[in-house]
PDB file of C-alpha atoms in Angstrom:
ATOM      1  CA  UNK A   1      -0.284  90.364 -18.429  1.00 94.00           C
ATOM      2  CA  UNK A   2      -3.382  90.062 -16.091  1.00 97.00           C
ATOM      3  CA  UNK A   3      -6.900  90.952 -17.271  1.00 97.00           C
ATOM      4  CA  UNK A   4      -8.283  93.948 -15.238  1.00 97.00           C
ATOM      5  CA  UNK A   5     -11.880  93.843 -14.584  1.00 97.00           C
ATOM      6  CA  UNK A   6     -13.546  96.522 -12.771  1.00 97.00           C
ATOM      7  CA  UNK A   7     -16.575  95.121 -11.015  1.00 96.00           C
ATOM      8  CA  UNK A   8     -20.488  96.458 -10.413  1.00 97.00           C
ATOM      9  CA  UNK A   9     -22.741  95.233  -7.496  1.00 95.00           C
ATOM     10  CA  UNK A  10     -26.225  96.105  -8.037  1.00 97.00           C
ATOM     11  CA  UNK A  11     -28.947  95.830  -5.097  1.00 96.00           C
ATOM     12  CA  UNK A  12     -32.188  97.988  -6.070  1.00 94.00           C
ATOM     13  CA  UNK A  13     -30.754  99.891  -9.101  1.00 95.00           C
ATOM     14  CA  UNK A  14     -27.692 101.145  -7.191  1.00 95.00           C
ATOM     15  CA  UNK A  15     -24.139 100.057  -7.129  1.00 93.00           C
ATOM     16  CA  UNK A  16     -22.951  98.513  -3.730  1.00 93.00           C
ATOM     17  CA  UNK A  17     -20.828  96.508  -2.400  1.00 86.00           C
ATOM     18  CA  UNK A  18     -20.924  93.395   0.395  1.00 83.00           C
ATOM     19  CA  UNK A  19     -18.680  92.191   2.870  1.00 82.00           C
ATOM     20  CA  UNK A  20     -18.149  88.489   2.787  1.00 76.00           C
ATOM     21  CA  UNK A  21     -21.380  88.166   0.730  1.00 77.00           C
ATOM     22  CA  UNK A  22     -23.919  89.483   3.811  1.00 82.00           C
ATOM     23  CA  UNK A  23     -26.548  91.275   2.469  1.00 84.00           C
ATOM     24  CA  UNK A  24     -26.571  93.286   5.844  1.00 84.00           C
ATOM     25  CA  UNK A  25     -23.460  94.597   5.806  1.00 87.00           C
ATOM     26  CA  UNK A  26     -23.963  96.348   2.520  1.00 86.00           C
ATOM     27  CA  UNK A  27     -22.813  99.982   1.101  1.00 90.00           C
ATOM     28  CA  UNK A  28     -24.134 102.019  -0.988  1.00 91.00           C
ATOM     29  CA  UNK A  29     -21.531 103.710  -3.454  1.00 92.00           C
ATOM     30  CA  UNK A  30     -23.410 105.042  -6.234  1.00 91.00           C
ATOM     31  CA  UNK A  31     -26.995 105.407  -7.398  1.00 92.00           C
ATOM     32  CA  UNK A  32     -26.144 104.907 -11.378  1.00 96.00           C
ATOM     33  CA  UNK A  33     -24.256 101.822 -12.282  1.00 97.00           C
ATOM     34  CA  UNK A  34     -24.447 102.975 -15.788  1.00 97.00           C
ATOM     35  CA  UNK A  35     -22.316 106.468 -14.915  1.00 97.00           C
ATOM     36  CA  UNK A  36     -19.736 103.980 -13.101  1.00 97.00           C
ATOM     37  CA  UNK A  37     -19.459 101.977 -16.352  1.00 98.00           C
ATOM     38  CA  UNK A  38     -19.113 104.962 -18.574  1.00 98.00           C
ATOM     39  CA  UNK A  39     -15.855 106.232 -16.219  1.00 97.00           C
ATOM     40  CA  UNK A  40     -14.327 102.980 -16.618  1.00 97.00           C
ATOM     41  CA  UNK A  41     -14.804 102.908 -19.890  1.00 97.00           C
ATOM     42  CA  UNK A  42     -13.457 106.376 -20.258  1.00 97.00           C
ATOM     43  CA  UNK A  43     -10.279 105.744 -18.578  1.00 96.00           C
ATOM     44  CA  UNK A  44      -9.943 102.814 -21.168  1.00 96.00           C
ATOM     45  CA  UNK A  45     -11.261  99.808 -19.625  1.00 96.00           C
ATOM     46  CA  UNK A  46     -13.079  97.443 -22.125  1.00 96.00           C
ATOM     47  CA  UNK A  47     -14.242  94.791 -19.932  1.00 97.00           C
ATOM     48  CA  UNK A  48     -16.705  95.117 -17.054  1.00 98.00           C
ATOM     49  CA  UNK A  49     -18.101  92.342 -14.496  1.00 98.00           C
ATOM     50  CA  UNK A  50     -21.528  93.024 -13.243  1.00 98.00           C
ATOM     51  CA  UNK A  51     -23.209  91.079 -10.677  1.00 95.00           C
ATOM     52  CA  UNK A  52     -27.511  91.221 -10.169  1.00 96.00           C
ATOM     53  CA  UNK A  53     -27.326  90.412  -6.349  1.00 93.00           C
ATOM     54  CA  UNK A  54     -30.971  91.104  -6.052  1.00 94.00           C
ATOM     55  CA  UNK A  55     -31.074  88.312  -8.807  1.00 92.00           C
ATOM     56  CA  UNK A  56     -28.590  86.108  -6.865  1.00 87.00           C
ATOM     57  CA  UNK A  57     -30.813  86.299  -3.563  1.00 88.00           C
ATOM     58  CA  UNK A  58     -34.280  85.903  -5.793  1.00 89.00           C
ATOM     59  CA  UNK A  59     -33.590  83.355  -8.245  1.00 89.00           C
ATOM     60  CA  UNK A  60     -34.238  84.864 -11.360  1.00 93.00           C
ATOM     61  CA  UNK A  61     -32.907  88.281 -12.757  1.00 95.00           C
ATOM     62  CA  UNK A  62     -34.153  91.668 -11.003  1.00 96.00           C
ATOM     63  CA  UNK A  63     -31.857  94.541 -12.631  1.00 96.00           C
ATOM     64  CA  UNK A  64     -31.632  93.645 -16.411  1.00 96.00           C
ATOM     65  CA  UNK A  65     -32.697  97.477 -16.817  1.00 97.00           C
ATOM     66  CA  UNK A  66     -29.440  98.504 -14.840  1.00 97.00           C
ATOM     67  CA  UNK A  67     -27.606  96.086 -17.181  1.00 98.00           C
ATOM     68  CA  UNK A  68     -29.529  97.583 -20.020  1.00 98.00           C
ATOM     69  CA  UNK A  69     -28.500 101.023 -19.301  1.00 98.00           C
ATOM     70  CA  UNK A  70     -25.239 100.475 -18.678  1.00 98.00           C
ATOM     71  CA  UNK A  71     -24.352  98.486 -22.138  1.00 98.00           C
ATOM     72  CA  UNK A  72     -26.522 101.408 -23.678  1.00 98.00           C
ATOM     73  CA  UNK A  73     -24.346 104.098 -22.389  1.00 98.00           C
ATOM     74  CA  UNK A  74     -21.231 102.127 -22.891  1.00 98.00           C
ATOM     75  CA  UNK A  75     -19.228  99.823 -25.384  1.00 98.00           C
ATOM     76  CA  UNK A  76     -18.071  97.447 -22.534  1.00 98.00           C
ATOM     77  CA  UNK A  77     -18.011  93.732 -23.080  1.00 98.00           C
ATOM     78  CA  UNK A  78     -19.979  93.502 -20.333  1.00 98.00           C
ATOM     79  CA  UNK A  79     -20.192  89.760 -18.217  1.00 98.00           C
ATOM     80  CA  UNK A  80     -23.269  89.407 -16.185  1.00 98.00           C
ATOM     81  CA  UNK A  81     -24.591  86.902 -13.134  1.00 95.00           C
ATOM     82  CA  UNK A  82     -26.661  86.718 -10.387  1.00 92.00           C
ATOM     83  CA  UNK A  83     -30.150  84.977 -10.437  1.00 90.00           C
ATOM     84  CA  UNK A  84     -29.377  83.216 -13.981  1.00 94.00           C
ATOM     85  CA  UNK A  85     -31.588  79.998 -13.538  1.00 93.00           C
ATOM     86  CA  UNK A  86     -33.739  79.343 -16.868  1.00 96.00           C
ATOM     87  CA  UNK A  87     -33.127  79.789 -20.444  1.00 95.00           C
ATOM     88  CA  UNK A  88     -35.308  82.422 -20.231  1.00 96.00           C
ATOM     89  CA  UNK A  89     -33.151  84.701 -17.614  1.00 96.00           C
ATOM     90  CA  UNK A  90     -29.927  83.930 -20.254  1.00 96.00           C
ATOM     91  CA  UNK A  91     -32.138  85.310 -22.868  1.00 96.00           C
ATOM     92  CA  UNK A  92     -32.735  87.960 -21.085  1.00 96.00           C
ATOM     93  CA  UNK A  93     -29.394  88.831 -19.828  1.00 97.00           C
ATOM     94  CA  UNK A  94     -28.119  88.825 -23.752  1.00 98.00           C
ATOM     95  CA  UNK A  95     -30.797  90.597 -24.992  1.00 97.00           C
ATOM     96  CA  UNK A  96     -30.052  93.144 -22.214  1.00 98.00           C
ATOM     97  CA  UNK A  97     -26.707  93.534 -23.759  1.00 98.00           C
ATOM     98  CA  UNK A  98     -24.515  91.048 -21.752  1.00 98.00           C
ATOM     99  CA  UNK A  99     -21.980  89.895 -23.832  1.00 98.00           C
ATOM    100  CA  UNK A 100     -21.290  86.588 -21.473  1.00 98.00           C
ATOM    101  CA  UNK A 101     -22.825  85.168 -18.254  1.00 98.00           C
ATOM    102  CA  UNK A 102     -21.752  84.080 -15.284  1.00 97.00           C
ATOM    103  CA  UNK A 103     -23.463  80.460 -14.306  1.00 95.00           C
ATOM    104  CA  UNK A 104     -22.654  79.250 -10.623  1.00 90.00           C
ATOM    105  CA  UNK A 105     -25.519  77.761  -8.639  1.00 89.00           C
ATOM    106  CA  UNK A 106     -27.173  75.929 -11.533  1.00 93.00           C
ATOM    107  CA  UNK A 107     -23.920  74.131 -12.440  1.00 94.00           C
ATOM    108  CA  UNK A 108     -24.285  72.854  -9.063  1.00 93.00           C
ATOM    109  CA  UNK A 109     -27.791  71.642  -8.941  1.00 93.00           C
ATOM    110  CA  UNK A 110     -28.733  71.086 -12.421  1.00 96.00           C
ATOM    111  CA  UNK A 111     -25.321  70.002 -14.088  1.00 95.00           C
ATOM    112  CA  UNK A 112     -27.086  68.431 -17.019  1.00 96.00           C
ATOM    113  CA  UNK A 113     -28.777  71.759 -17.624  1.00 97.00           C
ATOM    114  CA  UNK A 114     -25.524  73.759 -17.509  1.00 97.00           C
ATOM    115  CA  UNK A 115     -24.138  71.442 -20.178  1.00 96.00           C
ATOM    116  CA  UNK A 116     -26.922  72.196 -22.026  1.00 97.00           C
ATOM    117  CA  UNK A 117     -26.190  75.752 -22.113  1.00 97.00           C
ATOM    118  CA  UNK A 118     -22.755  75.300 -23.271  1.00 96.00           C
ATOM    119  CA  UNK A 119     -23.783  73.240 -25.857  1.00 96.00           C
ATOM    120  CA  UNK A 120     -26.457  75.899 -26.928  1.00 96.00           C
ATOM    121  CA  UNK A 121     -24.724  79.319 -26.569  1.00 96.00           C
ATOM    122  CA  UNK A 122     -20.843  78.493 -26.763  1.00 96.00           C
ATOM    123  CA  UNK A 123     -18.655  77.908 -23.849  1.00 96.00           C
ATOM    124  CA  UNK A 124     -16.867  81.126 -25.086  1.00 96.00           C
ATOM    125  CA  UNK A 125     -20.164  83.111 -23.771  1.00 98.00           C
ATOM    126  CA  UNK A 126     -20.411  81.278 -20.461  1.00 98.00           C
ATOM    127  CA  UNK A 127     -18.114  81.693 -17.205  1.00 98.00           C
ATOM    128  CA  UNK A 128     -18.340  79.073 -14.939  1.00 98.00           C
ATOM    129  CA  UNK A 129     -18.605  80.900 -11.390  1.00 95.00           C
ATOM    130  CA  UNK A 130     -17.217  78.754  -8.328  1.00 95.00           C
ATOM    131  CA  UNK A 131     -17.541  80.534  -5.357  1.00 92.00           C
ATOM    132  CA  UNK A 132     -15.501  78.917  -2.902  1.00 93.00           C
ATOM    133  CA  UNK A 133     -16.018  78.691   1.240  1.00 90.00           C
ATOM    134  CA  UNK A 134     -14.269  76.247   3.507  1.00 86.00           C
ATOM    135  CA  UNK A 135     -13.125  74.614   0.030  1.00 87.00           C
ATOM    136  CA  UNK A 136     -16.717  73.758  -0.687  1.00 91.00           C
ATOM    137  CA  UNK A 137     -18.656  75.654  -3.677  1.00 93.00           C
ATOM    138  CA  UNK A 138     -21.386  77.582  -2.389  1.00 88.00           C
ATOM    139  CA  UNK A 139     -24.539  78.712  -4.142  1.00 82.00           C
ATOM    140  CA  UNK A 140     -27.625  80.628  -4.224  1.00 73.00           C
ATOM    141  CA  UNK A 141     -26.128  84.295  -3.582  1.00 67.00           C
ATOM    142  CA  UNK A 142     -23.501  82.575  -0.912  1.00 72.00           C
ATOM    143  CA  UNK A 143     -26.541  81.288   0.920  1.00 74.00           C
ATOM    144  CA  UNK A 144     -25.747  77.744   0.922  1.00 75.00           C
ATOM    145  CA  UNK A 145     -23.221  75.425   0.595  1.00 81.00           C
ATOM    146  CA  UNK A 146     -22.618  72.502  -1.258  1.00 85.00           C
ATOM    147  CA  UNK A 147     -20.611  69.408  -1.159  1.00 87.00           C
ATOM    148  CA  UNK A 148     -18.949  69.817  -4.286  1.00 92.00           C
ATOM    149  CA  UNK A 149     -14.981  70.468  -3.840  1.00 94.00           C
ATOM    150  CA  UNK A 150     -13.468  73.212  -5.799  1.00 96.00           C
ATOM    151  CA  UNK A 151     -10.870  71.067  -7.975  1.00 96.00           C
ATOM    152  CA  UNK A 152     -13.170  68.116  -9.315  1.00 96.00           C
ATOM    153  CA  UNK A 153     -16.162  70.822  -9.644  1.00 96.00           C
ATOM    154  CA  UNK A 154     -13.893  72.621 -11.996  1.00 97.00           C
ATOM    155  CA  UNK A 155     -12.393  69.643 -13.941  1.00 97.00           C
ATOM    156  CA  UNK A 156     -15.884  68.151 -14.660  1.00 95.00           C
ATOM    157  CA  UNK A 157     -16.844  71.241 -16.703  1.00 97.00           C
ATOM    158  CA  UNK A 158     -13.478  71.901 -17.953  1.00 97.00           C
ATOM    159  CA  UNK A 159     -13.951  68.469 -19.730  1.00 95.00           C
ATOM    160  CA  UNK A 160     -17.467  69.646 -20.870  1.00 95.00           C
ATOM    161  CA  UNK A 161     -15.436  72.499 -22.939  1.00 96.00           C
ATOM    162  CA  UNK A 162     -15.958  75.254 -20.027  1.00 97.00           C
ATOM    163  CA  UNK A 163     -12.359  77.681 -20.535  1.00 97.00           C
ATOM    164  CA  UNK A 164     -13.638  80.730 -18.348  1.00 98.00           C
ATOM    165  CA  UNK A 165     -14.009  80.743 -14.513  1.00 98.00           C
ATOM    166  CA  UNK A 166     -14.870  83.248 -11.977  1.00 97.00           C
ATOM    167  CA  UNK A 167     -13.260  81.857  -8.949  1.00 96.00           C
ATOM    168  CA  UNK A 168     -14.517  83.735  -5.438  1.00 92.00           C
ATOM    169  CA  UNK A 169     -12.608  83.218  -2.237  1.00 90.00           C
ATOM    170  CA  UNK A 170     -16.025  84.348  -0.179  1.00 87.00           C
ATOM    171  CA  UNK A 171     -14.014  84.755   3.114  1.00 84.00           C
ATOM    172  CA  UNK A 172     -11.678  87.480   1.411  1.00 84.00           C
ATOM    173  CA  UNK A 173     -14.555  89.160  -0.871  1.00 79.00           C
ATOM    174  CA  UNK A 174     -15.621  92.704   0.429  1.00 79.00           C
ATOM    175  CA  UNK A 175     -12.636  92.493   2.930  1.00 81.00           C
ATOM    176  CA  UNK A 176      -9.818  94.779   1.660  1.00 86.00           C
ATOM    177  CA  UNK A 177      -7.311  91.913   2.819  1.00 91.00           C
ATOM    178  CA  UNK A 178      -5.812  90.729  -0.228  1.00 94.00           C
ATOM    179  CA  UNK A 179      -6.706  88.130  -2.665  1.00 96.00           C
ATOM    180  CA  UNK A 180      -6.362  84.083  -2.452  1.00 95.00           C
ATOM    181  CA  UNK A 181      -3.551  84.281  -4.475  1.00 97.00           C
ATOM    182  CA  UNK A 182      -2.317  80.633  -3.370  1.00 95.00           C
ATOM    183  CA  UNK A 183      -5.534  78.969  -3.969  1.00 95.00           C
ATOM    184  CA  UNK A 184      -5.750  80.669  -7.669  1.00 97.00           C
ATOM    185  CA  UNK A 185      -1.985  79.198  -8.366  1.00 97.00           C
ATOM    186  CA  UNK A 186      -3.287  76.108  -6.737  1.00 96.00           C
ATOM    187  CA  UNK A 187      -6.131  75.645  -9.542  1.00 97.00           C
ATOM    188  CA  UNK A 188      -3.647  77.284 -12.340  1.00 98.00           C
ATOM    189  CA  UNK A 189      -1.181  74.504 -11.571  1.00 98.00           C
ATOM    190  CA  UNK A 190      -3.675  71.878 -11.814  1.00 97.00           C
ATOM    191  CA  UNK A 191      -5.340  73.141 -14.951  1.00 97.00           C
ATOM    192  CA  UNK A 192      -2.632  75.602 -16.625  1.00 97.00           C
ATOM    193  CA  UNK A 193      -4.990  76.428 -19.635  1.00 96.00           C
ATOM    194  CA  UNK A 194      -7.599  77.827 -17.846  1.00 98.00           C
ATOM    195  CA  UNK A 195      -8.734  81.557 -18.106  1.00 98.00           C
ATOM    196  CA  UNK A 196      -8.968  81.988 -14.795  1.00 98.00           C
ATOM    197  CA  UNK A 197     -10.507  85.222 -13.048  1.00 98.00           C
ATOM    198  CA  UNK A 198      -9.889  85.748  -9.192  1.00 97.00           C
ATOM    199  CA  UNK A 199     -12.004  87.533  -7.063  1.00 94.00           C
ATOM    200  CA  UNK A 200     -12.284  88.566  -3.551  1.00 91.00           C
ATOM    201  CA  UNK A 201      -9.814  91.016  -1.060  1.00 92.00           C
ATOM    202  CA  UNK A 202      -8.329  92.996  -3.545  1.00 96.00           C
ATOM    203  CA  UNK A 203      -7.309  96.120  -1.953  1.00 95.00           C
ATOM    204  CA  UNK A 204      -4.361  97.421  -3.733  1.00 96.00           C
ATOM    205  CA  UNK A 205      -2.465  97.874  -6.965  1.00 96.00           C
ATOM    206  CA  UNK A 206       0.090  95.754  -5.149  1.00 97.00           C
ATOM    207  CA  UNK A 207      -2.400  92.904  -4.843  1.00 97.00           C
ATOM    208  CA  UNK A 208      -3.311  92.959  -8.876  1.00 98.00           C
ATOM    209  CA  UNK A 209       0.960  93.066  -9.452  1.00 97.00           C
ATOM    210  CA  UNK A 210       1.087  90.116  -7.127  1.00 97.00           C
ATOM    211  CA  UNK A 211      -1.354  87.870  -8.927  1.00 98.00           C
ATOM    212  CA  UNK A 212      -0.224  88.943 -12.063  1.00 98.00           C
ATOM    213  CA  UNK A 213       3.684  87.778 -11.007  1.00 97.00           C
ATOM    214  CA  UNK A 214       1.963  84.748  -9.698  1.00 97.00           C
ATOM    215  CA  UNK A 215       0.494  83.849 -13.569  1.00 97.00           C
ATOM    216  CA  UNK A 216      -3.178  84.317 -12.570  1.00 98.00           C
ATOM    217  CA  UNK A 217      -4.926  85.300 -16.103  1.00 98.00           C
ATOM    218  CA  UNK A 218      -7.315  87.739 -14.760  1.00 98.00           C
ATOM    219  CA  UNK A 219      -8.851  89.779 -11.872  1.00 98.00           C
ATOM    220  CA  UNK A 220     -12.140  91.256 -10.915  1.00 97.00           C
ATOM    221  CA  UNK A 221     -11.573  94.145  -8.317  1.00 95.00           C
ATOM    222  CA  UNK A 222     -14.451  96.273  -6.838  1.00 93.00           C
ATOM    223  CA  UNK A 223     -14.618  97.487  -3.281  1.00 91.00           C
ATOM    224  CA  UNK A 224     -11.108  98.721  -3.217  1.00 93.00           C
ATOM    225  CA  UNK A 225     -11.815 101.526  -6.329  1.00 94.00           C
ATOM    226  CA  UNK A 226     -14.961 102.640  -4.523  1.00 93.00           C
ATOM    227  CA  UNK A 227     -13.088 103.190  -1.151  1.00 92.00           C
ATOM    228  CA  UNK A 228     -10.262 105.003  -3.154  1.00 95.00           C
ATOM    229  CA  UNK A 229      -7.333 102.302  -2.518  1.00 95.00           C
ATOM    230  CA  UNK A 230      -6.481 101.594  -6.408  1.00 96.00           C
ATOM    231  CA  UNK A 231      -6.340 104.670  -8.541  1.00 95.00           C
ATOM    232  CA  UNK A 232      -7.895 103.160 -11.688  1.00 94.00           C
ATOM    233  CA  UNK A 233      -5.561 105.781 -14.073  1.00 93.00           C
ATOM    234  CA  UNK A 234      -2.318 104.311 -12.295  1.00 95.00           C
ATOM    235  CA  UNK A 235      -3.854 101.020 -13.113  1.00 95.00           C
ATOM    236  CA  UNK A 236      -4.451 101.600 -16.323  1.00 93.00           C
ATOM    237  CA  UNK A 237      -1.196 103.033 -16.933  1.00 93.00           C
ATOM    238  CA  UNK A 238       0.434 100.311 -15.737  1.00 95.00           C
ATOM    239  CA  UNK A 239      -0.517  97.501 -17.512  1.00 90.00           C
ATOM    240  CA  UNK A 240      -0.437  99.471 -20.766  1.00 89.00           C
ATOM    241  CA  UNK A 241       3.170 100.670 -19.966  1.00 84.00           C
TER     242      UNK A 241
END
């Protein structure tokens, strides 16, 4: 059964969503991310994906206080990303209660540093962020496209010990037009032991069921929750039936 991971994206301490990563297409849904997280936990969810969008843009963690409030108010296992560029950023995230951290840009721009983090913190605490646009890995809050192709990029770090990958198809993110299921299937065919977390485009419970049927291990979803497209209690009951 697919692992269900609701998402909270944060700008200025508020719960927001962007469309295709565009900061000019921002919708604020709630003022308190911690309250939203507590609601997820009350339904039964055990894990949460949190993105510091200010951090991704600024290239250092900005919303650690919002993370601390979430991890203080709930017992959720939180994976946290956005703006993690240094050892100090990782330490700040873990000190604020994150269980895991998602690293994307550094794995592209400073591969030796990322591999040193795998060795220092353990692969079980790191998620490789693979944000894809036109087949290339995108970095720095999706503001820049690299020359890295997805599958070779993943191979490099799977060989180094990575087992958790969060893959976002940027053209789908925030659009509510359905996930890039074929892309995720391609990844799983190439790397069948990978714990792949699909992200972007989920618009309904049927989308999640489709990913589950396709053998995708986990899914992150956010906008569909806030837009009322997914009933979380029904989703939870389906997973635990």
